[in-house]
Structure formats: C-alpha cells, structure tokens
Amino acid sequence: MSTSAHSPVESSVPAADQARTGGTVTDRLVEANVRYAAEFDDPGMDAKPVLRVAVVACMDARLDLHDALGLSLGDCHTIRNAGGVVTDDVIRSLTISQRALGTRSVILIHHTNCGLESITEEFRQELEVEVGQRPVWAVEAYKDADQDVRQSMQRVRTSPFLLHTDDVRGFVFDVTSGLLREILPVS
C-alpha cells in the first residue's frame, strides 16, 4: 500500500489507458513542473550552500531530508545513493562540494529498515548471470547500519581529496519515529 499523496500508475495499466487517465508517472511529474514553473520566482541564489554543509544519505523515498533536518532551499548539498554509503562517486561529489563550492561539514545519514540490509554482494553475480556482464560497482550491502555509518565516516575522514574532514558526523534515521541517532566513530 502506498502512503504517498500521489497515486502511482500501476504497471499493468496499458499505455492507451495511461494516456486517457493522465499518462505515465513521468508525464505527471513534467505536468507538475509546468505548474511549479508558472509560480516560480528565481530566488537569485548561488550554487554554494548557505550552511556550508553536504549531506550524504540513502535514496529511500521515506527520507524527507529537508523537513527532517529543518533545511530550506539553498542550505546544503544533498548527495543520495542506495544505502547512503560513501563510494568513489560520493567522494567525487564531496570533493567538488568542498573545493569548488565551499562546504566544510559532512553529515552522513543511513536509516533503519534499509534495503541494503536485505541483499548481499551476490546481487552482482546474479546480474552477471542475467545480463552477461558483471557490474563494475560494488553493491555495498551491509547487515549493521551503525557499523556502515562508521565505515562511511572513516572513508570521508581518510580521503586525500577532501580539504575538511574535522566536522564529519554520522547518523541513523529511524523511519518509524523520524529521529536521528548519532553514531560515534571508532576511537
């Protein structure tokens, strides 16, 4: 059951029926953008985040980071991926965020009931069997969110590309209560 305020388009709905009932999800999102743009007033912001912070978090649709952290448009850079893990691409984004756009703090957010806790690295082998090519990326599956936050903090703190590694903090977001629980790094 979906708890979204927007009703999803069922994948079993034929294309002709989708067109008659409002089109695909992408069509609805593009229509929403037209309505948004009609009321849009350029805030005249710079690409540099006002709070000089970058947030790395899971892509899970249950995490509304701006509301959960009391953020407004322009406050932070938000980098999201499956699990919120610190990968080479996250380091790339953080490096650009710090070196070109002035961020100094990094907040890492994993969450309870993450999908990465229910799969394994065997996912890559299964993909290889299915499509005939092994992905070059790691799944980064984990069983312990706290430990994975610690690992992610360590990856940020030890990256030679990042200028500011003194204010790196990690948290686990509880998807049932909405509260963050801070994870302390390994001493």
Coordinates of C-alpha atoms in Angstrom, one line a residue:
M1 CA 0.0 0.0 0.0
S2 CA 1.3 3.4 -1.0
T3 CA 1.3 6.2 1.6
S4 CA 2.2 8.8 -1.0
A5 CA -0.1 11.7 -1.5
H6 CA 0.2 11.0 -5.2
S7 CA -1.4 7.8 -6.6
P8 CA 1.1 5.6 -8.5
V9 CA 0.4 4.5 -12.1
E10 CA 0.0 0.7 -12.0
S11 CA 2.5 -1.0 -14.3
S12 CA -0.3 -3.4 -15.5
V13 CA -2.2 -0.4 -17.0
P14 CA -2.0 -0.5 -20.8
A15 CA -0.3 2.5 -22.5
A16 CA -3.6 3.6 -24.1
D17 CA -5.3 3.7 -20.7
Q18 CA -2.4 5.6 -19.2
A19 CA -2.8 8.3 -21.8
R20 CA -6.5 8.6 -21.1
T21 CA -6.0 8.7 -17.3
G22 CA -3.2 11.2 -17.1
G23 CA -0.2 9.4 -18.7
T24 CA 2.8 7.9 -17.1
V25 CA 4.4 9.0 -13.8
T26 CA 6.9 10.9 -15.8
D27 CA 4.2 12.7 -17.7
R28 CA 2.6 13.7 -14.4
L29 CA 5.9 14.9 -13.0
V30 CA 6.5 17.1 -16.1
E31 CA 3.0 18.5 -15.8
A32 CA 3.7 19.3 -12.1
N33 CA 6.8 21.1 -13.2
V34 CA 4.9 23.3 -15.6
R35 CA 2.6 24.3 -12.7
Y36 CA 5.6 24.9 -10.5
A37 CA 7.4 27.0 -13.1
A38 CA 4.3 29.1 -13.6
E39 CA 4.6 30.3 -10.0
F40 CA 8.4 30.1 -9.8
D41 CA 10.3 33.2 -8.8
D42 CA 14.1 33.0 -9.2
P43 CA 15.5 33.2 -5.7
G44 CA 18.8 34.5 -7.1
M45 CA 20.8 32.0 -5.1
D46 CA 24.4 31.0 -5.6
A47 CA 25.2 27.2 -6.1
K48 CA 27.2 27.5 -2.8
P49 CA 25.2 26.1 0.1
V50 CA 24.4 28.8 2.7
L51 CA 25.2 26.4 5.6
R52 CA 28.4 25.1 4.0
V53 CA 27.3 21.5 4.7
A54 CA 26.9 18.4 2.5
V55 CA 24.5 15.7 3.5
V56 CA 25.1 12.2 2.2
A57 CA 22.0 10.0 2.6
C58 CA 20.2 7.0 1.3
M59 CA 17.9 7.4 -1.7
D60 CA 15.0 5.8 0.2
A61 CA 11.7 7.6 -0.5
R62 CA 10.8 7.7 3.2
L63 CA 13.5 10.2 4.0
D64 CA 12.5 13.8 3.6
L65 CA 15.8 15.3 4.4
H66 CA 14.9 18.9 4.2
D67 CA 12.0 18.5 6.6
A68 CA 13.8 16.1 8.9
L69 CA 16.8 18.4 9.3
G70 CA 14.9 21.8 9.2
L71 CA 16.6 22.8 5.9
S72 CA 15.5 25.3 3.3
L73 CA 16.3 25.5 -0.4
G74 CA 19.9 26.6 -0.8
D75 CA 21.1 25.4 2.7
C76 CA 23.0 22.3 1.7
H77 CA 24.3 20.0 -0.9
T78 CA 22.5 16.7 -0.9
I79 CA 24.1 13.5 -2.2
R80 CA 22.0 10.4 -2.3
N81 CA 22.5 6.8 -3.3
A82 CA 21.4 3.3 -2.3
G83 CA 22.3 3.0 1.4
G84 CA 23.9 6.4 1.7
V85 CA 27.3 4.7 1.6
V86 CA 30.4 6.6 0.8
T87 CA 31.5 5.4 -2.6
D88 CA 34.1 6.8 -5.0
D89 CA 31.4 8.8 -6.7
V90 CA 30.3 10.3 -3.3
I91 CA 33.9 11.3 -2.7
R92 CA 34.0 12.9 -6.1
S93 CA 30.8 14.9 -5.3
L94 CA 32.1 15.8 -1.8
T95 CA 35.4 16.9 -3.3
I96 CA 33.7 19.2 -5.7
S97 CA 31.4 20.4 -3.0
Q98 CA 34.3 21.4 -0.7
R99 CA 36.9 22.5 -3.2
A100 CA 34.7 24.4 -5.7
L101 CA 31.7 25.3 -3.6
G102 CA 32.9 25.9 -0.1
T103 CA 31.3 23.3 2.1
R104 CA 33.1 22.4 5.3
S105 CA 30.9 20.0 7.1
V106 CA 29.7 16.5 6.1
I107 CA 26.6 14.7 7.6
L108 CA 26.1 11.0 6.8
I109 CA 22.7 9.5 7.2
H110 CA 21.7 5.9 6.9
H111 CA 18.4 4.6 8.2
T112 CA 16.5 1.7 9.8
N113 CA 15.0 -1.0 7.5
C114 CA 17.3 -0.2 4.6
G115 CA 17.0 -2.4 1.5
L116 CA 20.8 -2.9 1.5
E117 CA 20.4 -4.9 4.7
S118 CA 18.3 -7.5 2.8
I119 CA 20.6 -8.1 -0.2
T120 CA 24.1 -9.4 -0.5
E121 CA 27.1 -8.9 -2.8
E122 CA 25.8 -12.0 -4.6
F123 CA 23.4 -9.5 -6.3
R124 CA 26.3 -8.6 -8.6
Q125 CA 26.8 -12.3 -9.6
E126 CA 23.1 -12.6 -10.2
L127 CA 23.2 -9.6 -12.5
E128 CA 26.2 -11.0 -14.4
V129 CA 24.4 -14.3 -15.0
E130 CA 21.3 -12.4 -16.2
V131 CA 22.9 -9.8 -18.5
G132 CA 26.2 -11.4 -19.3
Q133 CA 28.3 -8.7 -17.7
R134 CA 29.4 -8.1 -14.1
P135 CA 28.8 -4.6 -12.8
V136 CA 32.0 -2.6 -12.1
W137 CA 30.4 -1.2 -8.9
A138 CA 30.0 -2.9 -5.5
V139 CA 26.6 -3.4 -4.0
E140 CA 27.9 -2.1 -0.7
A141 CA 25.3 -4.3 1.2
Y142 CA 25.5 -4.4 4.9
K143 CA 23.9 -6.0 8.0
D144 CA 24.7 -3.4 10.6
A145 CA 23.8 0.2 9.8
D146 CA 25.8 1.6 12.7
Q147 CA 28.9 -0.1 11.5
D148 CA 28.4 1.0 7.9
V149 CA 28.0 4.6 9.1
R150 CA 31.3 4.3 10.9
Q151 CA 32.9 2.9 7.8
S152 CA 31.5 5.8 5.7
M153 CA 32.8 8.3 8.2
Q154 CA 36.2 6.7 8.0
R155 CA 36.2 6.8 4.2
V156 CA 35.4 10.6 4.3
R157 CA 37.9 11.3 7.1
T158 CA 40.8 9.5 5.3
S159 CA 40.1 10.7 1.7
P160 CA 43.2 12.7 0.4
F161 CA 40.9 14.7 -1.9
L162 CA 38.8 16.3 0.9
L163 CA 40.0 19.5 2.5
H164 CA 37.7 19.5 5.5
T165 CA 37.4 16.2 7.5
D166 CA 37.2 17.6 11.0
D167 CA 33.4 18.0 11.0
V168 CA 32.1 14.7 9.8
R169 CA 29.2 13.2 11.7
G170 CA 27.1 10.1 11.1
F171 CA 23.6 9.2 12.0
V172 CA 20.9 6.5 11.6
F173 CA 17.4 7.9 10.8
D174 CA 14.6 5.8 12.4
V175 CA 11.9 5.5 9.7
T176 CA 9.2 4.9 12.2
S177 CA 9.9 7.8 14.7
G178 CA 11.7 10.3 12.4
L179 CA 14.5 10.7 14.9
L180 CA 18.2 10.7 14.2
R181 CA 20.6 8.6 16.3
E182 CA 24.2 9.7 16.2
I183 CA 26.8 7.1 15.6
L184 CA 30.2 7.8 17.2
P185 CA 33.3 6.9 15.2
V186 CA 35.7 4.2 16.2
S187 CA 38.1 5.6 18.7

